[in-house]
Each structure stands twice: as C-alpha cells, then as structure tokens.
PDB file of C-alpha atoms and ligand atoms in Angstrom:
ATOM      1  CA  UNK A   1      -4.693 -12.585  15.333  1.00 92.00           C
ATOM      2  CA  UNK A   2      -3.433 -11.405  12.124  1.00 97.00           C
ATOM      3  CA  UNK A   3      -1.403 -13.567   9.209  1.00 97.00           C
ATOM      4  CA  UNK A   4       1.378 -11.160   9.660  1.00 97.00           C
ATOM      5  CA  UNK A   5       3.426  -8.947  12.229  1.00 96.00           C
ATOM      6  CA  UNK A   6       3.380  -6.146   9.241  1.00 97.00           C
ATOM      7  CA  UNK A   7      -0.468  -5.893  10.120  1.00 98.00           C
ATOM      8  CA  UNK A   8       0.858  -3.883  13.511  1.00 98.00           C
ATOM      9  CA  UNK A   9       2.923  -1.179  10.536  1.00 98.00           C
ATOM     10  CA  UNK A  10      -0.870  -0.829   8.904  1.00 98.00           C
ATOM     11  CA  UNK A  11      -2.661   0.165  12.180  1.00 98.00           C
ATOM     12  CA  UNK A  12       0.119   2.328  13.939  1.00 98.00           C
ATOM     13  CA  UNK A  13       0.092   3.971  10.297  1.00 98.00           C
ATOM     14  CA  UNK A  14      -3.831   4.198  10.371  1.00 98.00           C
ATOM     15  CA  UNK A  15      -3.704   5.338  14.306  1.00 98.00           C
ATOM     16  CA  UNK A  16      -1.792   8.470  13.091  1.00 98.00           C
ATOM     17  CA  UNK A  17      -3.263   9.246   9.318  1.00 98.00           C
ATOM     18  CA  UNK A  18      -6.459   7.728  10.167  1.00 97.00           C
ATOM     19  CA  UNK A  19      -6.622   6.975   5.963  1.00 98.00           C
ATOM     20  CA  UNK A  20      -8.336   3.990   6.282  1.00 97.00           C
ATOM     21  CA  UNK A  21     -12.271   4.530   6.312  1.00 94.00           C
ATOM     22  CA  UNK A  22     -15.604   3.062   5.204  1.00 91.00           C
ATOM     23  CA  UNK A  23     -16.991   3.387   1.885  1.00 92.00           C
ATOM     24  CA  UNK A  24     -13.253   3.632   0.479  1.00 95.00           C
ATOM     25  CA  UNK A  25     -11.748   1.926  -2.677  1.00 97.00           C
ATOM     26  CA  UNK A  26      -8.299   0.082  -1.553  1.00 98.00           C
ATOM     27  CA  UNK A  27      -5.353  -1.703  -3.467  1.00 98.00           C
ATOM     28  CA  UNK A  28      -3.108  -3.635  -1.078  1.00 98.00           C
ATOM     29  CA  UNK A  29      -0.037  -4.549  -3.652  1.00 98.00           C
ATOM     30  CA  UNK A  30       2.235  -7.002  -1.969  1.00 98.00           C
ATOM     31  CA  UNK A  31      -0.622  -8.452  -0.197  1.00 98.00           C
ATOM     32  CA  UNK A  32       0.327 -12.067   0.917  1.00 98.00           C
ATOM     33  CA  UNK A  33       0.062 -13.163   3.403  1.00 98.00           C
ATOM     34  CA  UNK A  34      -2.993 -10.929   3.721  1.00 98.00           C
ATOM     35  CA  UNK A  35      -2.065  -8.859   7.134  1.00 98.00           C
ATOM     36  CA  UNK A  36      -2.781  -5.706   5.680  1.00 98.00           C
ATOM     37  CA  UNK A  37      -5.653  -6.592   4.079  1.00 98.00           C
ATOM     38  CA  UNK A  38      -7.050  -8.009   7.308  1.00 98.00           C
ATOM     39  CA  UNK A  39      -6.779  -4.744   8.958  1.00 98.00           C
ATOM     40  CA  UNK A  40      -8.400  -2.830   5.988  1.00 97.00           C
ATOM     41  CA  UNK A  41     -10.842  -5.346   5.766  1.00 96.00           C
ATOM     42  CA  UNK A  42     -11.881  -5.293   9.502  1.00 95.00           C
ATOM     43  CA  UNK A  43     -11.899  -1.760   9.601  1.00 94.00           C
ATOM     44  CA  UNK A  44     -14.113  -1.236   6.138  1.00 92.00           C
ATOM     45  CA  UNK A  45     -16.420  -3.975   7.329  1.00 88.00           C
ATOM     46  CA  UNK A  46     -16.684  -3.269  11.152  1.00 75.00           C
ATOM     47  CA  UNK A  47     -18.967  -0.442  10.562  1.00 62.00           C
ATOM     48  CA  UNK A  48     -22.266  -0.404  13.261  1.00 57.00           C
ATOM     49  CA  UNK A  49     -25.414  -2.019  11.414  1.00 52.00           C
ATOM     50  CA  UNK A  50     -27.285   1.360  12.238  1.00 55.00           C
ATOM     51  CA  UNK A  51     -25.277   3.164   9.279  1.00 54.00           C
ATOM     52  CA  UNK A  52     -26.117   3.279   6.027  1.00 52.00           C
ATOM     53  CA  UNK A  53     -25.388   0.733   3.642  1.00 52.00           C
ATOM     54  CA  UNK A  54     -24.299   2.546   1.361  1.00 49.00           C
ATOM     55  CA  UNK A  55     -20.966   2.711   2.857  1.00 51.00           C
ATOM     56  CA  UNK A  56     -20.722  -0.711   3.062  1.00 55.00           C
ATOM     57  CA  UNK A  57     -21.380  -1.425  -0.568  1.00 68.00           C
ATOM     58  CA  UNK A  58     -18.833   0.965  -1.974  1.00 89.00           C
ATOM     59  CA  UNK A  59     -15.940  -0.765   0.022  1.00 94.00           C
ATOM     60  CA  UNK A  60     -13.823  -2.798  -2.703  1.00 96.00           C
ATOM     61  CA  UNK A  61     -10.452  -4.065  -1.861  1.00 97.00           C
ATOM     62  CA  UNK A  62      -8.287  -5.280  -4.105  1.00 98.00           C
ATOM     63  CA  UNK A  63      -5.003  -7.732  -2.765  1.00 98.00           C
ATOM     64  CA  UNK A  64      -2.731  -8.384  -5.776  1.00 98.00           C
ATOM     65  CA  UNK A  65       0.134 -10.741  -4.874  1.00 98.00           C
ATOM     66  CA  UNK A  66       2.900 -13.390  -6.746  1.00 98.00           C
ATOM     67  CA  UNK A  67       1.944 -15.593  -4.171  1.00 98.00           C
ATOM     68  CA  UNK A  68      -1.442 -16.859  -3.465  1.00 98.00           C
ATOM     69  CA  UNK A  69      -3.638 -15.428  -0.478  1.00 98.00           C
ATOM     70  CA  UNK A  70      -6.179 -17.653   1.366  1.00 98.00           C
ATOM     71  CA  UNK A  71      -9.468 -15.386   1.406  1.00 97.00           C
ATOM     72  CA  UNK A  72     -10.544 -12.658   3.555  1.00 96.00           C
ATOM     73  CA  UNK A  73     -14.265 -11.084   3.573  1.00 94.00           C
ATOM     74  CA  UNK A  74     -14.460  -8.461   1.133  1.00 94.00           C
ATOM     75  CA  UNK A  75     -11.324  -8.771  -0.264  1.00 97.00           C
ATOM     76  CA  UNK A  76     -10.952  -9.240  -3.827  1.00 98.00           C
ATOM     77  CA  UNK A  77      -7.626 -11.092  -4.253  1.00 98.00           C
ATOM     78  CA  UNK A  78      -5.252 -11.149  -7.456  1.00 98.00           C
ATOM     79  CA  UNK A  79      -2.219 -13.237  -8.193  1.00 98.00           C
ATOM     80  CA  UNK A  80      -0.063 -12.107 -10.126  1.00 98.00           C
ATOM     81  CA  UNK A  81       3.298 -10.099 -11.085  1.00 98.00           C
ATOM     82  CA  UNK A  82       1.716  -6.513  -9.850  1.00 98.00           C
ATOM     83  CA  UNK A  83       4.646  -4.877 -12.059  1.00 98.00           C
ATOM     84  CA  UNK A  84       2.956  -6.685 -14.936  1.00 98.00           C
ATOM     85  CA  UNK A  85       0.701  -4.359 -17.508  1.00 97.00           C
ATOM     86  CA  UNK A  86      -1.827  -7.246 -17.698  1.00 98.00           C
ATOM     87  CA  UNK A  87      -1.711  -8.040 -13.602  1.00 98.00           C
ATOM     88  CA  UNK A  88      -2.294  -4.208 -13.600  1.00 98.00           C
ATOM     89  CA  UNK A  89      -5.137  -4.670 -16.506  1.00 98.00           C
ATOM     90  CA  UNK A  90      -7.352  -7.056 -14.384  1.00 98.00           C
ATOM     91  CA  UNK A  91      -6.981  -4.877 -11.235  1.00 98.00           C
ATOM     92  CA  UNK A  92      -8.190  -2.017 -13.296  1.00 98.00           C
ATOM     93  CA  UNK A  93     -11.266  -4.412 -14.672  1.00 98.00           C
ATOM     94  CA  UNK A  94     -12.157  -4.919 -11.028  1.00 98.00           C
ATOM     95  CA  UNK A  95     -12.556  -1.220 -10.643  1.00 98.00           C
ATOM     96  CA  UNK A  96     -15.068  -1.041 -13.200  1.00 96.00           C
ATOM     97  CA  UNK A  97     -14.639   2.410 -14.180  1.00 96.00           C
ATOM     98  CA  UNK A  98     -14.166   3.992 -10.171  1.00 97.00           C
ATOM     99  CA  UNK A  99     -10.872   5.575  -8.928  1.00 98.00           C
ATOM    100  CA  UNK A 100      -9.171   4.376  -5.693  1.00 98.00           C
ATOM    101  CA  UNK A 101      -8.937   5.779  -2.067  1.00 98.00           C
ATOM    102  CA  UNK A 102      -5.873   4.650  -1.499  1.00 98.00           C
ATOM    103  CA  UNK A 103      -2.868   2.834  -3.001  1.00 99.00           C
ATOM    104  CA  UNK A 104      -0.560   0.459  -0.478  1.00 98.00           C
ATOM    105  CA  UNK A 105       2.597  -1.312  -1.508  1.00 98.00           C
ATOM    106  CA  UNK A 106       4.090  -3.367   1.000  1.00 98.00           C
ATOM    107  CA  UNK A 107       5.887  -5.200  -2.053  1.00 98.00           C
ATOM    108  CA  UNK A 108       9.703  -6.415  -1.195  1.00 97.00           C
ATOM    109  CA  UNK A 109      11.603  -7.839  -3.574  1.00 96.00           C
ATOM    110  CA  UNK A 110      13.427 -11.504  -2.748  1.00 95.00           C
ATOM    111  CA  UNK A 111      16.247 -10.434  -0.487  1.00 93.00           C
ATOM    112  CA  UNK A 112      19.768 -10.856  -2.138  1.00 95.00           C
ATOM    113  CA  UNK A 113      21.752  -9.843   0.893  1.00 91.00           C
ATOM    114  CA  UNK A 114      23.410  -6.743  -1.001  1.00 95.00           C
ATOM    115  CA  UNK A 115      22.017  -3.680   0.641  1.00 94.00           C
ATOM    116  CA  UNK A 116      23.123  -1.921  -2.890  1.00 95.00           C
ATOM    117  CA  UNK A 117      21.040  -4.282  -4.650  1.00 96.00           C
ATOM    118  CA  UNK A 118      18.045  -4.887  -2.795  1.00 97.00           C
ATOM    119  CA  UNK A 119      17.655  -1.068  -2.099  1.00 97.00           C
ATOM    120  CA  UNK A 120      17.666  -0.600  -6.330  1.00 97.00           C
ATOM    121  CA  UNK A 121      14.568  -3.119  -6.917  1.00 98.00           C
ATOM    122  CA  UNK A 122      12.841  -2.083  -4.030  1.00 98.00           C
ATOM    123  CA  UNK A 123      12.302   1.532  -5.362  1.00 98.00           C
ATOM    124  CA  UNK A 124      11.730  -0.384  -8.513  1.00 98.00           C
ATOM    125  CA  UNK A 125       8.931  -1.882  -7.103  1.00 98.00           C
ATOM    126  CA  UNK A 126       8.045   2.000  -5.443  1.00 98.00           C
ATOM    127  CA  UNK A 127       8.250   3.365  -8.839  1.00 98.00           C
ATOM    128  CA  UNK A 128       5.781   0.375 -10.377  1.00 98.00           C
ATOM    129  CA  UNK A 129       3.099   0.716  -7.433  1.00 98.00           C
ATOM    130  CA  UNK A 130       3.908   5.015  -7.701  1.00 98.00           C
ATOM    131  CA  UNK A 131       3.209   4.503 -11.803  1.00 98.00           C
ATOM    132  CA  UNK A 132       0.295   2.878 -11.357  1.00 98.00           C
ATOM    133  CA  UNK A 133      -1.519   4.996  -8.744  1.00 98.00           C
ATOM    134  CA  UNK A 134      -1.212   8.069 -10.977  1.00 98.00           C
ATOM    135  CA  UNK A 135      -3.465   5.876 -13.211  1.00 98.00           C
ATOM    136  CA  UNK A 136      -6.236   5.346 -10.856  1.00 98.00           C
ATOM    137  CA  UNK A 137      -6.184   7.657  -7.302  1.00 98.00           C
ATOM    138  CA  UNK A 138      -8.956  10.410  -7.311  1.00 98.00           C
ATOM    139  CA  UNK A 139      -8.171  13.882  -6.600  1.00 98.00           C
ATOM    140  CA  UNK A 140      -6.443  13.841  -3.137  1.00 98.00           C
ATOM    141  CA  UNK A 141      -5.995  10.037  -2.915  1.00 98.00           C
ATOM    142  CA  UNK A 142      -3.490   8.639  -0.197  1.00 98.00           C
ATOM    143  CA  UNK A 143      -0.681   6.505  -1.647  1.00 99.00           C
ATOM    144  CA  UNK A 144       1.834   4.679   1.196  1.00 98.00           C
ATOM    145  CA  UNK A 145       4.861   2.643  -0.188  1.00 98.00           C
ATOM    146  CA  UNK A 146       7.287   0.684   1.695  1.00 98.00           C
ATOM    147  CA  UNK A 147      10.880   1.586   0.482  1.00 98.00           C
ATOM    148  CA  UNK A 148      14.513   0.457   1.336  1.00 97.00           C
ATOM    149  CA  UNK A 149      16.495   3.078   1.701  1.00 96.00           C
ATOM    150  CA  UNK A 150      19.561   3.541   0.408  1.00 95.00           C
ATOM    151  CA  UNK A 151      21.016   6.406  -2.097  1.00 95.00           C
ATOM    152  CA  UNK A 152      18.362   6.947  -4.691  1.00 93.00           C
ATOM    153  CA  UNK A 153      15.000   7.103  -1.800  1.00 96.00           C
ATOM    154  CA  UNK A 154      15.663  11.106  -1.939  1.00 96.00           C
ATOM    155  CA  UNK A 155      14.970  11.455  -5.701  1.00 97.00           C
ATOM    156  CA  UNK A 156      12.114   9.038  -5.453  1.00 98.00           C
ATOM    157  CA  UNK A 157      10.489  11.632  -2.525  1.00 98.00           C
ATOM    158  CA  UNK A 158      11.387  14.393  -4.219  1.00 98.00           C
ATOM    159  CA  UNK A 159       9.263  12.993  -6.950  1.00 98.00           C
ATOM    160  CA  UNK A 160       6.623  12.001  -4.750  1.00 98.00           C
ATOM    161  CA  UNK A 161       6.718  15.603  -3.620  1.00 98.00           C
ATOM    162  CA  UNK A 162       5.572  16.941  -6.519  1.00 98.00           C
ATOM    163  CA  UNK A 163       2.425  14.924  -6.876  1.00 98.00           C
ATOM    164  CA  UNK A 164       0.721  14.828  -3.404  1.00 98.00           C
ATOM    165  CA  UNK A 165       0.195  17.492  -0.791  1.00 98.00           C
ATOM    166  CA  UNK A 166       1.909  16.151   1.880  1.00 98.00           C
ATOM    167  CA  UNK A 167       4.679  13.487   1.762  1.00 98.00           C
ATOM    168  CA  UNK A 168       6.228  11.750   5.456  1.00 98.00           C
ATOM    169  CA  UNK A 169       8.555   9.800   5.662  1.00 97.00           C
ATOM    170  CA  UNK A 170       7.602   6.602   8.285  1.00 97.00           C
ATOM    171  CA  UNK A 171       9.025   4.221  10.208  1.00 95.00           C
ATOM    172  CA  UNK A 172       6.584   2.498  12.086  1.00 94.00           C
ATOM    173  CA  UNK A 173       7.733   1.070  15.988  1.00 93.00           C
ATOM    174  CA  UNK A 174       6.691  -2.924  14.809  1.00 92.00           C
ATOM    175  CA  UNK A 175       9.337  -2.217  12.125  1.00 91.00           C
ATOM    176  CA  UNK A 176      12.509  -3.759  13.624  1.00 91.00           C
ATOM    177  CA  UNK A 177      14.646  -0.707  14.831  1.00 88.00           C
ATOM    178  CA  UNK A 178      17.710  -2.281  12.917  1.00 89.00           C
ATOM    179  CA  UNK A 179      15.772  -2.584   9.649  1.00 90.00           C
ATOM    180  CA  UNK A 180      16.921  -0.041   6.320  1.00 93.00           C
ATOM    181  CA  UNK A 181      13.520  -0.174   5.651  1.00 95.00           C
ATOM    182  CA  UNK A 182      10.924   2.847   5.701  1.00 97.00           C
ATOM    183  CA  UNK A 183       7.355   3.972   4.379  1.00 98.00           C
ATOM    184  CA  UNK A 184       6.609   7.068   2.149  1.00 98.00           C
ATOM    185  CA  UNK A 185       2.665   7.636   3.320  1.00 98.00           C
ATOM    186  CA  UNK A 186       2.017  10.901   0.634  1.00 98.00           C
ATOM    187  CA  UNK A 187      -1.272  12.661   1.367  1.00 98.00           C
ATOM    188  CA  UNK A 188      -3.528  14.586  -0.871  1.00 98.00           C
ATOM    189  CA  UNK A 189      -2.975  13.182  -4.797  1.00 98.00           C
ATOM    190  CA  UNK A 190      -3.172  16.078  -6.802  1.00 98.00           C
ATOM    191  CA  UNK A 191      -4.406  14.658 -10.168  1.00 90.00           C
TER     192      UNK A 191
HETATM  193  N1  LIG B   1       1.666  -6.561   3.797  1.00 52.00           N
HETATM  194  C1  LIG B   1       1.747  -8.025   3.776  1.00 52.00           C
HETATM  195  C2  LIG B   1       0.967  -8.545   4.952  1.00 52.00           C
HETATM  196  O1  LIG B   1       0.641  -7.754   5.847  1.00 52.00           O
HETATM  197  O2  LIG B   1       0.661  -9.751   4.981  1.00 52.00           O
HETATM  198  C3  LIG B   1       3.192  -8.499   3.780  1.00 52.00           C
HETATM  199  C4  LIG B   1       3.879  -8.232   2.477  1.00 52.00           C
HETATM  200  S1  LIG B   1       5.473  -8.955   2.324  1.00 52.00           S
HETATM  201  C5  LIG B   1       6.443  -7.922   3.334  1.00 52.00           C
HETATM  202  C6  LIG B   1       5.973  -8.490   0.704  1.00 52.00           C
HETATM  203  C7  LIG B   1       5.204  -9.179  -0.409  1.00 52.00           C
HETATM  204  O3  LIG B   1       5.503  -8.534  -1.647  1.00 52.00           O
HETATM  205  C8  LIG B   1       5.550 -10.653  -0.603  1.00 52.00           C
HETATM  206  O4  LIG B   1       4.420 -11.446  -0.345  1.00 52.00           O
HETATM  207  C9  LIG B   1       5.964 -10.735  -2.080  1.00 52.00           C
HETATM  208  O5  LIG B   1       5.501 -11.902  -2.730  1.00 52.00           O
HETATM  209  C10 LIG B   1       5.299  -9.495  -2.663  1.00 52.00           C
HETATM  210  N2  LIG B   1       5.870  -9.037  -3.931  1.00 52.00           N
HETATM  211  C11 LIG B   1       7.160  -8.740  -4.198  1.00 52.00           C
HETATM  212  N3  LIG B   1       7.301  -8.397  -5.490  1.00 52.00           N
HETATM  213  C12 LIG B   1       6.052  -8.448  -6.047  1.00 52.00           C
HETATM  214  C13 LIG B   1       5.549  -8.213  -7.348  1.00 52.00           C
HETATM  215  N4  LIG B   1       6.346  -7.855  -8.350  1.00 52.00           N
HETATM  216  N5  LIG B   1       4.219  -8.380  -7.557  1.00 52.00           N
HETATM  217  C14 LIG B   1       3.397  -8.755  -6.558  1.00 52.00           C
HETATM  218  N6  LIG B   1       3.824  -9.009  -5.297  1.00 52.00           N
HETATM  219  C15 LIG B   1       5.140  -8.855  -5.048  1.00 52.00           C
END
C-alpha cells in the first residue's frame, strides 16, 4: 500500500544501509507521488510510544516536487522546480537554521526517448540535488541520487568520491532489470 512501486527501491535501499532512522532531518526531491516519502514517513513515525519524544519531534521531512503531492503525516511538502534557487530558498526556510540527515533525489527528467539525451539532464538533475546537499548535510550526512547512466555517470562518481566516505553504486531488484537506470547512495558527507 504505497503511491508508488519506487517505494520497494527506498526500503531494499534502507534494508541494506539502514540510513533511514528516527529523529533524522530528510529531503525527498522528486517526491510525487509521495512513495518515498511514505516509507520515510512510516519509518520516522513508527517509533514505540515508550521512547522518548524527543526523537519524534526532531523528525522533519521535506517532499519538494513540480507536481503536487496529496499529504502524508509529517511530511512537509513543496511544489516547485527543486533546480530553482528560490524552490531551494523555501526548503532551506523550512529548516530553520538545522542541517539534514539525508538528501534523496529520485528526480527524472520527462523522458525524450534518446538515451543520449535523457542520460545528460538526468545527471543534471544529480548535479542540482548533489549542489544543494553540500549546502545543508551535516558532517557525515547520507546523500542517494537516482542517475541514468550513460557516458558522463563516471565523472559524476568520481566527484561524489571526493566528498563522502563511501560511495556504491545501486541497483535495487524492484528496478526493472532492463532499466539504464541506477542509484549513487554516498555515505559519510565530509563537510
Ligand atoms: N520517489 C517518488 C515516489 O516514490 O513516489 C517517485 C519519483 S518519480 C520517479 C520522479 C519525479 O521527479 C517526478 O514526479 C517528477 O515530477 C520529478 N521531477 C523531475 N524534475 C524535477 C524538478 N526539476 N524539480 C522537482 N521535481 C522534479
């Protein structure tokens, strides 16, 4: 019972990294129609009454989408152009002054039907959601991006490389064995 099959990436992802915990600060980028954000929801929220509350009053998760996401508990939802410096502006006012967890971008641009092409904006969109978590992860944030690949995904890793401890390569089993596309889940920001 989740809005989308991607939901399945999130948890397999989760299962393995187990990045996804209580208490955390989370921007889902490429949110709609809210899968992901169900499963980060459930898991921030799903915490047993008998621990503190703490926890459950530092969740925040932010969804930013172009298209408009029907609400989810605890989800703070955004639409708007995410590669937009104002889109990027309000998510930053939400965050009143505290550094994220963890970064997601499931973003995808419109699919043109040229690998060539589609494989350029997606690590556009990579490079936006990459840009912008250097601005707000804390010191050994997690940062996972979904990416088409095609000839320029090296460079972007390489990059990635350089900025987080650890840096893997994904493809997820719900992802459709056919598909060109893959996730970069980087470990450990180093700010
Ligand atoms: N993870 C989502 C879920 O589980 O429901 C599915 C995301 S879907 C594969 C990709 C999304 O990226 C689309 O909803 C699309 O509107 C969004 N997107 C693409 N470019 C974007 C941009 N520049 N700003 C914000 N969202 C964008």
């Amino acid at each position: 019972n989740y809005r989308a099959r991607s939901a399945f990436k999130l948890l397999e992802l989760d299962q393995k990294y187990n990045f996804i915990k209580p208490g955390s600060v989370f921007i889902d980028c490429g949110a709609a129609p809210g899968g992901w954000s169900q499963v980060i929801s459930r898991k921030l929220l799903d915490i047993p009454t008998e621990e503190t509350n703490t926890n459950l009053n530092s969740n925040l998760i932010i969804a930013v989408d172009l298209l408009p996401i029907e609400p989810i508990p605890g989800v703070n939802v955004l639409q708007g152009d995410f590669t937009n410096i104002s889109t990027q502006q309000k998510i930053k006012e939400l965050l009143k002054g505290r550094d994220a967890d963890v970064v997601v971008s499931d973003m995808a641009p419109n699919f043109s039907g040229q690998h060539f092409i589609d494989h350029v904006k997606s690590m556009e969109l990579c490079e936006s959601s990459l840009n912008f978590a250097e601005q707000v992860l804390r010191s050994g944030g997690t940062f996972l991006c979904k990416f088409l690949m095609g000839e320029s995904d090296y460079e972007f890793r390489n990059n990635l490389k350089t900025k987080f401890d650890r840096v893997r390569h994904e493809k997820p089993q719900a992802v459709h064995r056919k598909s060109t596309e893959g996730y970069f889940m980087c470990l450990g920001y180093k700010k």
